[in-house]
Amino acid sequence: MIRSAVLARRPVDARERDAIARFVELFDGLERPFDERANKVHVTASAILLSDDRRRVLLHQHKRLQLWLQPGGHIDAGETPWQAAVREACEETGLPAVLAGEELIHVDVHSGGRGHIHLDLRYLVESPLDAPAPPEGESQEVRWFAWHMAIDAADPGLEGILRALQPGEAKIRQARHTDSSECAQVYLRSRAFALPTVPLVHEPREVRRWMADEVVGRTDMWVAEVDGTVVGLMVLDHGRGGAGWIEHLYLDPAWVGRRVGDRFIELAKERLAAGIELWTFQANEAAARFYERHGFVAAERTDGAGNEERSPDIRYAWQP
């Protein structure tokens, strides 16, 4: 049951995609997967703990790692993983937590310290928006976060599911100078998820510098924002006397399939009414289907010699 639930997950980002494959590989080699004493590799359970109005997320600061994490831990004998998630949430926060459903909502594989590897299963848990009261021996740094603050503070292994669960409708607006860091994060997360076979030729720090110094505030740039969290970006070039260009269009993988890309294309067609061209990598088959659905036609295919990544690409064109 656990194995099939893990394989049924639609990953929210590249980290979870890799975690699912790693989970199954390791899980299949365990005789007693829930027993922490049987093997240094074992299954654990965590709670994505939301307030009962879904407007806040609870995190605690791990005493040893000093990271803001979700409550969770080992599974006791006779427990299901979702029962363990609820128990850990109650024990670590002092709050009355209840399970919102037995559906597995996230998978992560990470170091548990002391040479252990945790195959972590995550479940949605709710609690009244009361003040946490962690007992002695547990981390005393426990607090409710607004969604955008939780996403900013979260460990990389937690960020994706928080982005996917964040409530609200994305609003399209022009980019501001303060958006550069979040735009770089969306770019990096999108590239990692959509283009795992295309090399990222610049280090993340270079991407962040490029976004801050050359893109945000210097281009016709638009972002999709959900209550303080940037979930997508688009950069337009109006060209001279002919078709304009979509220079960049990236969505956070947790927001793919939620019409944000459609709305960006609608905006691009309004602002570049004479016609639009763009490049996308041939490896990004989902992007090709997306652009073709919006009336773009493949005008040129190359072997990639003209791009930094040296990866085959396609030039698409749209005419009104």
Tab-separated table of C-alpha atoms in Angstrom, residues 15 44-50 57-62 65 67-73 85 88-89 92-93 105-110 118-125 138-139 141-143 145 150 153-162 165:
chain	number	residue	atom	x	y	z
A	15	ARG	CA	13.254	17.247	-5.470
A	44	THR	CA	9.308	8.143	8.926
A	45	ALA	CA	6.148	10.256	8.969
A	46	SER	CA	5.563	14.007	9.039
A	47	ALA	CA	2.637	16.376	9.420
A	48	ILE	CA	2.054	19.361	7.179
A	49	LEU	CA	0.239	21.159	9.975
A	50	LEU	CA	-2.233	23.859	8.945
A	57	VAL	CA	1.324	26.844	8.572
A	58	LEU	CA	3.080	25.612	11.706
A	59	LEU	CA	6.833	24.984	11.669
A	60	HIS	CA	9.323	24.271	14.424
A	61	GLN	CA	13.032	24.972	14.453
A	62	HIS	CA	14.984	21.739	14.709
A	65	LEU	CA	19.892	21.392	12.463
A	67	LEU	CA	16.179	24.544	10.227
A	68	TRP	CA	12.472	25.363	10.166
A	69	LEU	CA	10.773	22.030	9.574
A	70	GLN	CA	7.407	20.318	9.827
A	71	PRO	CA	6.646	18.119	12.878
A	72	GLY	CA	7.458	14.462	12.354
A	73	GLY	CA	9.485	11.485	13.410
A	85	ALA	CA	2.181	12.047	11.745
A	88	GLU	CA	4.246	13.625	16.331
A	89	ALA	CA	2.382	16.860	15.607
A	92	GLU	CA	6.069	18.365	19.305
A	93	THR	CA	3.670	21.310	19.391
A	105	ILE	CA	0.578	14.495	0.049
A	106	HIS	CA	4.380	14.562	-0.196
A	107	VAL	CA	7.473	12.365	-0.187
A	108	ASP	CA	11.012	13.324	0.746
A	109	VAL	CA	14.234	11.388	1.322
A	110	HIS	CA	16.860	13.042	3.487
A	118	HIS	CA	14.692	8.939	6.435
A	119	LEU	CA	12.125	7.926	3.840
A	120	ASP	CA	9.597	10.527	4.882
A	121	LEU	CA	5.853	10.272	4.181
A	122	ARG	CA	3.848	13.434	4.715
A	123	TYR	CA	0.176	13.925	5.543
A	124	LEU	CA	-2.144	16.882	5.947
A	125	VAL	CA	-3.003	17.634	9.568
A	138	GLU	CA	10.992	19.440	22.402
A	139	SER	CA	12.059	22.483	20.427
A	141	GLU	CA	10.834	27.485	18.712
A	142	VAL	CA	7.393	26.626	17.338
A	143	ARG	CA	5.241	29.160	15.540
A	145	PHE	CA	3.632	31.295	9.775
A	150	ALA	CA	6.686	29.692	5.690
A	153	ALA	CA	11.795	29.905	5.786
A	154	ALA	CA	11.279	26.287	4.729
A	155	ASP	CA	13.942	23.689	4.136
A	156	PRO	CA	14.299	22.844	0.387
A	157	GLY	CA	12.704	19.467	1.047
A	158	LEU	CA	9.582	21.173	2.379
A	159	GLU	CA	9.332	24.193	0.077
A	160	GLY	CA	7.675	22.387	-2.820
A	161	ILE	CA	4.669	21.036	-0.941
A	162	LEU	CA	4.089	24.378	0.792
A	165	LEU	CA	-0.742	23.847	-0.955
